[in-house]
mmCIF file of C-alpha atoms and ligand atoms in Angstrom:
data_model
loop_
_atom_site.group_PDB
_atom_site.id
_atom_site.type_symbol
_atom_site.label_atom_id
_atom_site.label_comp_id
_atom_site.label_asym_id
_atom_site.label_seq_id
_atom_site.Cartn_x
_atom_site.Cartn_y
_atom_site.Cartn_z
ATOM 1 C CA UNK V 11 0.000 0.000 0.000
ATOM 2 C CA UNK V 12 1.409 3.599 -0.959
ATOM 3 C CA UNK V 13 2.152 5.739 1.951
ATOM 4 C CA UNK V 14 -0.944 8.036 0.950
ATOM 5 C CA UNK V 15 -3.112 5.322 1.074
ATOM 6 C CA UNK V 16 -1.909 4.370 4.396
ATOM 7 C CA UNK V 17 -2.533 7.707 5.396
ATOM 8 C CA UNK V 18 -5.975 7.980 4.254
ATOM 9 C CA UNK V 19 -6.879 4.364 5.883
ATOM 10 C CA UNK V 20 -5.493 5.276 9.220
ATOM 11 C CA UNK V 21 -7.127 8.740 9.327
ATOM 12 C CA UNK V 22 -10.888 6.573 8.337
ATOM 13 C CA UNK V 23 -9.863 4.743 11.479
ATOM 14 C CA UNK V 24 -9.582 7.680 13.688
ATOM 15 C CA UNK V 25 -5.225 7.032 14.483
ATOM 16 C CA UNK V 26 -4.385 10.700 14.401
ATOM 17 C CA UNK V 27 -0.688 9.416 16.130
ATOM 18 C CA UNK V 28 -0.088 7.186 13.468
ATOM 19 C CA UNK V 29 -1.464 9.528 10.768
ATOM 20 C CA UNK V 30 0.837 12.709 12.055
ATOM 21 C CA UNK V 31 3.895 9.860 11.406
ATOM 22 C CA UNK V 32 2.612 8.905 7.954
ATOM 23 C CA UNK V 33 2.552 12.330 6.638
ATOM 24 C CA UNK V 34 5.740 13.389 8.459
ATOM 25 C CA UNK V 35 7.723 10.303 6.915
ATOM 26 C CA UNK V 36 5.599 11.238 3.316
ATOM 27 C CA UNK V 37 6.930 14.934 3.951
ATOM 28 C CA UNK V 38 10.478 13.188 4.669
ATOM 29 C CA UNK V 39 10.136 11.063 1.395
ATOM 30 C CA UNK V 40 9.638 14.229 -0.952
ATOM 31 C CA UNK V 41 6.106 13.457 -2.012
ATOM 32 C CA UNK V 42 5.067 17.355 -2.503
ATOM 33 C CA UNK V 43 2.904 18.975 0.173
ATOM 34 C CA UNK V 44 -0.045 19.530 -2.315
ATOM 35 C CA UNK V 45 -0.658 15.780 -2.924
ATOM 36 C CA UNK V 46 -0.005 14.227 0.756
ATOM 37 C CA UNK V 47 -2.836 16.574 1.574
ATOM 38 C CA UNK V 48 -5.141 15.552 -1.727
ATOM 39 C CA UNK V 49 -4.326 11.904 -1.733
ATOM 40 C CA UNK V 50 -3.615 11.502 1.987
ATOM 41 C CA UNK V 51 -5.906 13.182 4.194
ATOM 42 C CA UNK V 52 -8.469 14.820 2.030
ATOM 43 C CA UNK V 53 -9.164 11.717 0.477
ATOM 44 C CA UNK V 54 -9.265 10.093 3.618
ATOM 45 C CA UNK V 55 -11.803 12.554 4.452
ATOM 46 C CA UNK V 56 -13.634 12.032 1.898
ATOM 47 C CA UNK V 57 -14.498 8.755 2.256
ATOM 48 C CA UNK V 58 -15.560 9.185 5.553
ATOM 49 C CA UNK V 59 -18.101 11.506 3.988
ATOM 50 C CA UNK V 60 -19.539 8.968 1.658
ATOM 51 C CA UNK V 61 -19.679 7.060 4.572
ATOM 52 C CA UNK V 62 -21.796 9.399 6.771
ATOM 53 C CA UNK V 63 -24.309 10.146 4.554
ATOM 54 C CA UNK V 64 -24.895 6.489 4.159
ATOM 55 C CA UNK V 65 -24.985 6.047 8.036
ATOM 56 C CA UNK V 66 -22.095 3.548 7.934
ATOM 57 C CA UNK V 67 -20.139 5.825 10.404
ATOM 58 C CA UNK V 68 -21.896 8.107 12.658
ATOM 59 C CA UNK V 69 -20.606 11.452 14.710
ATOM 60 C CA UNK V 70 -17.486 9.545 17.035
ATOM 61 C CA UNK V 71 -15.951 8.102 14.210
ATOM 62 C CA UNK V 72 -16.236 11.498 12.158
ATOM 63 C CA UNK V 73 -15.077 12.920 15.306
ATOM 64 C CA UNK V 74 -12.054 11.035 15.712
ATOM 65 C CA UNK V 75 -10.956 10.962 11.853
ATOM 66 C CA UNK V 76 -10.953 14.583 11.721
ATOM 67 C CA UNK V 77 -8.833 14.616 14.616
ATOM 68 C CA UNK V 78 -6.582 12.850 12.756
ATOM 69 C CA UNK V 79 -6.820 15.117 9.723
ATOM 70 C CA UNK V 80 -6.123 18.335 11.857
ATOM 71 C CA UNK V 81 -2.987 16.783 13.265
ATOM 72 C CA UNK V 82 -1.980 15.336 10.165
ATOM 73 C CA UNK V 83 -2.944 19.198 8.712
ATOM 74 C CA UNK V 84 -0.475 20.683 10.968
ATOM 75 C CA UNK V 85 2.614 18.797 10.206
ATOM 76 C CA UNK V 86 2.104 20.431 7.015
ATOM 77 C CA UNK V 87 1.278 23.609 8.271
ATOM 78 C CA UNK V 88 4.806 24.681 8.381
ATOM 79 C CA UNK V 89 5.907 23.708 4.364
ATOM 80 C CA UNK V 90 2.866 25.729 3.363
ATOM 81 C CA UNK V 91 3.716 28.984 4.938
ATOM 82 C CA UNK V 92 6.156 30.828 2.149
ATOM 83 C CA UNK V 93 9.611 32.157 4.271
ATOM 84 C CA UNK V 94 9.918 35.710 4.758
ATOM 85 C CA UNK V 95 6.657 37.329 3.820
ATOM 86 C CA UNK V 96 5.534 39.979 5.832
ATOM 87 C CA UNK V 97 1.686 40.351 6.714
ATOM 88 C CA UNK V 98 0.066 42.045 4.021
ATOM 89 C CA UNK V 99 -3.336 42.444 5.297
ATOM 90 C CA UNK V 100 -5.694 41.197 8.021
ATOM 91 C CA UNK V 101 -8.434 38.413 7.823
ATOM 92 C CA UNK V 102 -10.934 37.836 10.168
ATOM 93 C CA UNK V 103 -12.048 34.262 9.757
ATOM 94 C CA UNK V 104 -14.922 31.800 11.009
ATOM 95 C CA UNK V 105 -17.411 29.405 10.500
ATOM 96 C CA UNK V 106 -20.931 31.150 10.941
ATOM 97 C CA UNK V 107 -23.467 30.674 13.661
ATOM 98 C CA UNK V 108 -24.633 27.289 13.795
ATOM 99 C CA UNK V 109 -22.579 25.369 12.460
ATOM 100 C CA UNK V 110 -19.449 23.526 13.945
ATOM 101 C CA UNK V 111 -17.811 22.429 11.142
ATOM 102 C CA UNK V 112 -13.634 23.365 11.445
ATOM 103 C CA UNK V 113 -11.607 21.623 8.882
ATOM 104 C CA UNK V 114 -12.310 23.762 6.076
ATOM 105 C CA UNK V 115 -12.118 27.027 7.657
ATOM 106 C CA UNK V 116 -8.305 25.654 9.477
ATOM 107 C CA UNK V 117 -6.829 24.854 5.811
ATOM 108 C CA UNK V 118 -8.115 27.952 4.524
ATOM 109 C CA UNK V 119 -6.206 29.998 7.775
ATOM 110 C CA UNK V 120 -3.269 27.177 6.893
ATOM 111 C CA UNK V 121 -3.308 29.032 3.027
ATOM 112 C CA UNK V 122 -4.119 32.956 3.928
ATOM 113 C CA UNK V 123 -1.262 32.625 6.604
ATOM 114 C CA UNK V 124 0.682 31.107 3.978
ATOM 115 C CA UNK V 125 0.186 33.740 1.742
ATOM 116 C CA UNK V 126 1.635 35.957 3.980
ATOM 117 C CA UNK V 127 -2.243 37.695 5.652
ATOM 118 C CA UNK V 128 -2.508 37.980 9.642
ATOM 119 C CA UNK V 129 -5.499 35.693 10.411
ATOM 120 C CA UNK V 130 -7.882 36.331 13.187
ATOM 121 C CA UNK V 131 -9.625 32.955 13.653
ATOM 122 C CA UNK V 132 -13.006 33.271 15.614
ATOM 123 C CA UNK V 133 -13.617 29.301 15.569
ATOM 124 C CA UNK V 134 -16.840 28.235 14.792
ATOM 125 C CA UNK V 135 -20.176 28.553 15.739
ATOM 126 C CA UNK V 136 -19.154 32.720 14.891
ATOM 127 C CA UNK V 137 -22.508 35.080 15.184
ATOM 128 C CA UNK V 138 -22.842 37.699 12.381
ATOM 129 C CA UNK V 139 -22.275 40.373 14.996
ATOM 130 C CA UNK V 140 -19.031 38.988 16.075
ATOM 131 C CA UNK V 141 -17.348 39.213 12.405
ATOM 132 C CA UNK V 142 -18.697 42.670 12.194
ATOM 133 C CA UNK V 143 -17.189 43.918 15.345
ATOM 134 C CA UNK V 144 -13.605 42.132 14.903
ATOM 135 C CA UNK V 145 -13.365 43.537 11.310
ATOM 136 C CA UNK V 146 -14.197 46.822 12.979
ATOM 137 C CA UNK V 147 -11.789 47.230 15.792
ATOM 138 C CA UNK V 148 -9.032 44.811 14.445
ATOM 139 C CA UNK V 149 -9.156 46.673 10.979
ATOM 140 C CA UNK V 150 -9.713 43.679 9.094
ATOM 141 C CA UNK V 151 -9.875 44.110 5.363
ATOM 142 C CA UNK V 152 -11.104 40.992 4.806
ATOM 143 C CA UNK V 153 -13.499 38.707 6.344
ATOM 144 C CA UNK V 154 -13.598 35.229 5.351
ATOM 145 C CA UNK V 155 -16.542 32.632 6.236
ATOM 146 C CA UNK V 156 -17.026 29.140 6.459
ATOM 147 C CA UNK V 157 -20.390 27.009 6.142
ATOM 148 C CA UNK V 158 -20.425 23.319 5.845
ATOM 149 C CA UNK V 159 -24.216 23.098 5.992
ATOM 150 C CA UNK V 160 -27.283 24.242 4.036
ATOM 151 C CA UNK V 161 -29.016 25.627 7.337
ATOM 152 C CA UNK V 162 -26.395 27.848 7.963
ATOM 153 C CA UNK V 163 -25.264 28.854 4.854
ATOM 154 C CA UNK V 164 -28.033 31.536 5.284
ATOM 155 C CA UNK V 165 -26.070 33.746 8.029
ATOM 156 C CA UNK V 166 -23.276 34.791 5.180
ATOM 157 C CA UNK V 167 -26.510 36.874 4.258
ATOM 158 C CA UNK V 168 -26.653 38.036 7.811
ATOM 159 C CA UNK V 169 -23.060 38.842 7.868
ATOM 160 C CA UNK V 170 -23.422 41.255 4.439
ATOM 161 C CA UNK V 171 -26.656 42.931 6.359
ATOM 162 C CA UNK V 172 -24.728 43.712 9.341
ATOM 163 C CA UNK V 173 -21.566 44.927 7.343
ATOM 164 C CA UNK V 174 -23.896 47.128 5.605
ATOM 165 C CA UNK V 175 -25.808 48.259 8.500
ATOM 166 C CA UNK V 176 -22.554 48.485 10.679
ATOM 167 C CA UNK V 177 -21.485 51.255 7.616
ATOM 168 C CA UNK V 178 -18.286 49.524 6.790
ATOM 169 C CA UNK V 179 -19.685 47.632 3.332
ATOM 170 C CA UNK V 180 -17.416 50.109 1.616
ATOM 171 C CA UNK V 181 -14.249 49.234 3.810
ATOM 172 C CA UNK V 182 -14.284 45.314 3.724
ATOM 173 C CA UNK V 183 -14.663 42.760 1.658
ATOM 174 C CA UNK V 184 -16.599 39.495 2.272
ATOM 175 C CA UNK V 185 -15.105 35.964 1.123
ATOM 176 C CA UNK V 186 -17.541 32.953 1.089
ATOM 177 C CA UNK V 187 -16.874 28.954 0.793
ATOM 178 C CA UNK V 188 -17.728 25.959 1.997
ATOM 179 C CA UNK V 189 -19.403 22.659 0.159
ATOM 180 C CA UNK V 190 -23.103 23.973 0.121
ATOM 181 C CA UNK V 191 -21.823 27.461 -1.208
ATOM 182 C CA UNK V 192 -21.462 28.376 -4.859
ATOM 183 C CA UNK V 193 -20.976 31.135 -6.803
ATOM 184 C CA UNK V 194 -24.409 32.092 -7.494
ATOM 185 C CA UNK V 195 -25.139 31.966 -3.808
ATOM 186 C CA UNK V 196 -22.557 34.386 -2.990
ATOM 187 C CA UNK V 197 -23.934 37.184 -5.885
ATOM 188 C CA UNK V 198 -27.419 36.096 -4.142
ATOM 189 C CA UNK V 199 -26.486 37.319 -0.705
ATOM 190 C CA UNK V 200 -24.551 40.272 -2.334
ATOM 191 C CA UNK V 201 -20.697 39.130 -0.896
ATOM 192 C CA UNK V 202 -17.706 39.675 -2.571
ATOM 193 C CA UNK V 203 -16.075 37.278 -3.521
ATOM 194 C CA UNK V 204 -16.772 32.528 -3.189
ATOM 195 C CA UNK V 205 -13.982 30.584 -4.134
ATOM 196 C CA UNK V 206 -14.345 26.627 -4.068
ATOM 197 C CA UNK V 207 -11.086 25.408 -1.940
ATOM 198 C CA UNK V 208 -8.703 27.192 0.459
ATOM 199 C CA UNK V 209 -5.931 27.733 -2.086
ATOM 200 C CA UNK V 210 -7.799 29.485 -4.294
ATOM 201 C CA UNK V 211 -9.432 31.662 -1.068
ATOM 202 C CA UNK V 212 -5.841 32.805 -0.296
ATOM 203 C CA UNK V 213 -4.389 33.389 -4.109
ATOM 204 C CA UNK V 214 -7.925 35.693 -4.160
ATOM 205 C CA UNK V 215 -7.346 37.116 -0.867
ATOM 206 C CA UNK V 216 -3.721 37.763 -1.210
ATOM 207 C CA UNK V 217 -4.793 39.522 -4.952
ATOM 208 C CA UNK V 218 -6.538 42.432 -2.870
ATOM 209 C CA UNK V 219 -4.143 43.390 -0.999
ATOM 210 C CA UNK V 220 -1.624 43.272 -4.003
ATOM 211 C CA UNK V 221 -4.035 45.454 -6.168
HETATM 212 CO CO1 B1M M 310 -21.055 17.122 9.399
HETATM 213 N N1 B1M M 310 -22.169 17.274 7.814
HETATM 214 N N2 B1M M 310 -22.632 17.346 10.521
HETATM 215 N N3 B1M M 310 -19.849 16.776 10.878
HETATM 216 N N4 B1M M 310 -19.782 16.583 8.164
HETATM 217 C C1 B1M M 310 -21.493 17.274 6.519
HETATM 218 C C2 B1M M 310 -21.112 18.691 6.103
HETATM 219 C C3 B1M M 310 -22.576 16.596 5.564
HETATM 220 C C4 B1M M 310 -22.436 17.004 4.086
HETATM 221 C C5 B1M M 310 -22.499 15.067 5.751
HETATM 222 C C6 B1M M 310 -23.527 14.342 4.916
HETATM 223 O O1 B1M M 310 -24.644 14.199 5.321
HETATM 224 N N5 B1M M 310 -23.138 13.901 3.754
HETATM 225 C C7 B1M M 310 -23.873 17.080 6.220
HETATM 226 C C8 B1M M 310 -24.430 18.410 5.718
HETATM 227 C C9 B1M M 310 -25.657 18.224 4.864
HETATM 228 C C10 B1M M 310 -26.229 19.521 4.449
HETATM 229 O O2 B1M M 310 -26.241 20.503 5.123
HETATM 230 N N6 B1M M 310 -26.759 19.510 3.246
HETATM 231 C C11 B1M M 310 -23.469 17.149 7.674
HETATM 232 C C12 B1M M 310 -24.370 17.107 8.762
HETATM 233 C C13 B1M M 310 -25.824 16.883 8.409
HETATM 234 C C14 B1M M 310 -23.957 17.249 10.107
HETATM 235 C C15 B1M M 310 -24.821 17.234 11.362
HETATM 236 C C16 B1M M 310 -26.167 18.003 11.271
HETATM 237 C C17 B1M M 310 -25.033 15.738 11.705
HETATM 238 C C18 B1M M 310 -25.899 15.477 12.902
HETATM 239 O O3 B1M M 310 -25.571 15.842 14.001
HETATM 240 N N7 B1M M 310 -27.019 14.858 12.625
HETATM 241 C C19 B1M M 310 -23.898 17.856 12.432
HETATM 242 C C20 B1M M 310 -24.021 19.390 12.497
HETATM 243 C C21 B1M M 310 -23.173 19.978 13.589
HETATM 244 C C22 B1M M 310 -23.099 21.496 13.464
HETATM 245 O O4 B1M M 310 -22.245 21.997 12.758
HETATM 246 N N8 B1M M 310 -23.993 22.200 14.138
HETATM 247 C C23 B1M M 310 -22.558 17.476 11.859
HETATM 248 C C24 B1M M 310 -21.448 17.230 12.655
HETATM 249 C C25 B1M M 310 -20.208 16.874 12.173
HETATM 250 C C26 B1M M 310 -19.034 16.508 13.075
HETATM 251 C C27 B1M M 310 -18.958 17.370 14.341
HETATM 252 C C28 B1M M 310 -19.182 15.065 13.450
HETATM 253 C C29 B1M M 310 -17.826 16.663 12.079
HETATM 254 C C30 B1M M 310 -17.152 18.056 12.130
HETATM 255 C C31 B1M M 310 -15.843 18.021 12.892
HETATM 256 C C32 B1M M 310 -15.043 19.255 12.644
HETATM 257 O O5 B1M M 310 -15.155 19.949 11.645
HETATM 258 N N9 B1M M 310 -14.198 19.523 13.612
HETATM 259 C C33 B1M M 310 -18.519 16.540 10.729
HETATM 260 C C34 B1M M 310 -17.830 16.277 9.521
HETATM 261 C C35 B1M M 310 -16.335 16.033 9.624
HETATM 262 C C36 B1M M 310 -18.486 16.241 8.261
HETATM 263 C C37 B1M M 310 -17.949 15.754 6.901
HETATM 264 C C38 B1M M 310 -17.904 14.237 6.983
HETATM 265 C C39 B1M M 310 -16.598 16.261 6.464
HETATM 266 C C40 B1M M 310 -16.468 17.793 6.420
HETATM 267 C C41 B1M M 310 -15.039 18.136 6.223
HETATM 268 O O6 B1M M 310 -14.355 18.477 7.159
HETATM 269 N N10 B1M M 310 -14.544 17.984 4.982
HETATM 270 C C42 B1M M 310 -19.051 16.301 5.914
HETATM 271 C C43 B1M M 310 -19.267 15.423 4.695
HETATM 272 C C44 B1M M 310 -18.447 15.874 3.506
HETATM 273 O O7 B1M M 310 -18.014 17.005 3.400
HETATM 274 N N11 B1M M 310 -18.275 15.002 2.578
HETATM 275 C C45 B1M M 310 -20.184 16.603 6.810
HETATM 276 C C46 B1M M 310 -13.126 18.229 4.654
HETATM 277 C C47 B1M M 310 -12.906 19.738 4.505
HETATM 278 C C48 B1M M 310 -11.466 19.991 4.108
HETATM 279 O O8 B1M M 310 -13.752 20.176 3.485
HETATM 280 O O9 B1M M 310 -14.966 21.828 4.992
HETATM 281 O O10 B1M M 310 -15.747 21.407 2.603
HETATM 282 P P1 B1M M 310 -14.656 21.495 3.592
HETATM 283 O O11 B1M M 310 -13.634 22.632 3.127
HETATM 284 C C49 B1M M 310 -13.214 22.700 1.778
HETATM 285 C C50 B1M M 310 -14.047 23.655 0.906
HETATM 286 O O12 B1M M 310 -15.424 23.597 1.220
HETATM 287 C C51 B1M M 310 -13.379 24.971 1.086
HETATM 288 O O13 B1M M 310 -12.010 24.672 1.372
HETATM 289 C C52 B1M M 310 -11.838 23.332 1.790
HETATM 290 C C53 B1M M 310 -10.931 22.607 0.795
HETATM 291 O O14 B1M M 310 -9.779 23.281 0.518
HETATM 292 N N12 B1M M 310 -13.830 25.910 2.086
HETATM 293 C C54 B1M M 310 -13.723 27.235 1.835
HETATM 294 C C55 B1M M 310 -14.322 25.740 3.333
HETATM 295 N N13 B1M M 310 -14.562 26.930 3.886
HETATM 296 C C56 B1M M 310 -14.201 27.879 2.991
HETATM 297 C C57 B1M M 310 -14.217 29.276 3.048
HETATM 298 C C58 B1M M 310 -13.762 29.969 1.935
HETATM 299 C C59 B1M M 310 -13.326 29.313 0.806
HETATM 300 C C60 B1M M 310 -13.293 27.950 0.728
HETATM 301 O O15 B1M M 310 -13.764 31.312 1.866
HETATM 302 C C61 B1M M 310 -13.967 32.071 3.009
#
């Protein structure tokens, strides 16, 4: 079995210890950052998806496996921050109200940071209000959120009303994303800018601040 495989197996099974070793020793071997986290954990991931919907595994296993992926995440954390940037502009970032859902929204800080931004992560379970007021006295230019579910999706909306209503529309600029989210959702709700995977969040991001 090829190390990635290995990697996604163990991080189905929930062996975050043994899946932190796999992807250091994959890291060690060469095999480029991009792919361990494709072919390793997100595929891993993946599976245990399929596998949810269909009831096979149910919330501890999910639990445990992405346990596994956040510590396998964070070995890599390191390779994808780029040496010697300095911050070029600050992100507030968090999955919306409602919804609990983390692994997304931790790659995507993984790529901003790497990309040079300063990252304020508010977690998850983040109330419209809260963005809104950390964009304000931070002086965020950005603020990036997160929804993994179709009932929450809805408070991105929230989040534009209360920039709007806070009078700081002009100032910021709202990022959406997350599995539900698309583009046409994100001209829906009026936000600036949805972008399918955390790569492409910070390459769009880190284009602001460059413009
Ligand atoms: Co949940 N869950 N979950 N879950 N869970 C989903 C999302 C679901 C699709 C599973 C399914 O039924 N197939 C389903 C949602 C269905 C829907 O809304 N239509 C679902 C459900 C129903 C639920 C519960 C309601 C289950 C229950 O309790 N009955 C419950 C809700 C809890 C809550 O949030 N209030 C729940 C709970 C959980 C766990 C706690 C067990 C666990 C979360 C643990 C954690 O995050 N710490 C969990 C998990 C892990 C999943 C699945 C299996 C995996 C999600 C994940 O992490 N994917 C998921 C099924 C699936 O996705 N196949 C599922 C990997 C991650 C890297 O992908 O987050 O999509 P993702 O991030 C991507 C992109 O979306 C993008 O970048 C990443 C890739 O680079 N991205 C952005 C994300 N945010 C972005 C922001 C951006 C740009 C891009 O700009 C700002």
């Amino acid at each position: 079995m090829s190390i990635l495989n290995e990697i996604s197996e163990n991080l189905q099974k929930g062996k975050a210890k043994i899946v932190k070793e796999l992807v250091q020793q994959a890291v060690d071997e060469g095999i480029p950052v991009k792919q361990i986290l494709d072919e390793g954990l997100l595929s891993g991931m993946s599976i245990i998806g399929v596998k949810f919907k269909n009831n096979e595994v149910f919330v501890p296993e999910v639990l445990v496996a992405a346990r596994a992926m956040n510590m396998g995440a964070q070995v890599l954390k390191p390779l994808l921050v780029e040496s010697g940037i300095e911050a070029v502009g600050k992100v507030c970032l968090g999955t919306v109200k409602g919804d609990l859902h983390d692994i997304g929204k931790n790659l995507v800080k993984m790529m901003l940071e790497g990309k040079g931004l300063e990252v304020i992560d508010l977690g998850t379970d983040v109330p419209p209000e809260k963005f809104i007021e950390t964009a304000q006295n931070e002086n965020c230019d950005v603020i990036c959120c997160s929804a993994l579910l179709t009932t929450t999706m809805g408070v991105m909306q929230e989040v534009v009303d209360a920039a709007k209503n806070a009078g700081i529309r002009e100032k910021v600029k709202i990022m959406v994303g997350g599995a539900p989210v698309n583009q046409n959702f994100c001209e829906q709700i009026g936000a600036d800018y949805y972008t399918p995977d955390a790569a492409t969040c910070a390459e769009v991001a880190v284009g602001l601040f460059s413009a």
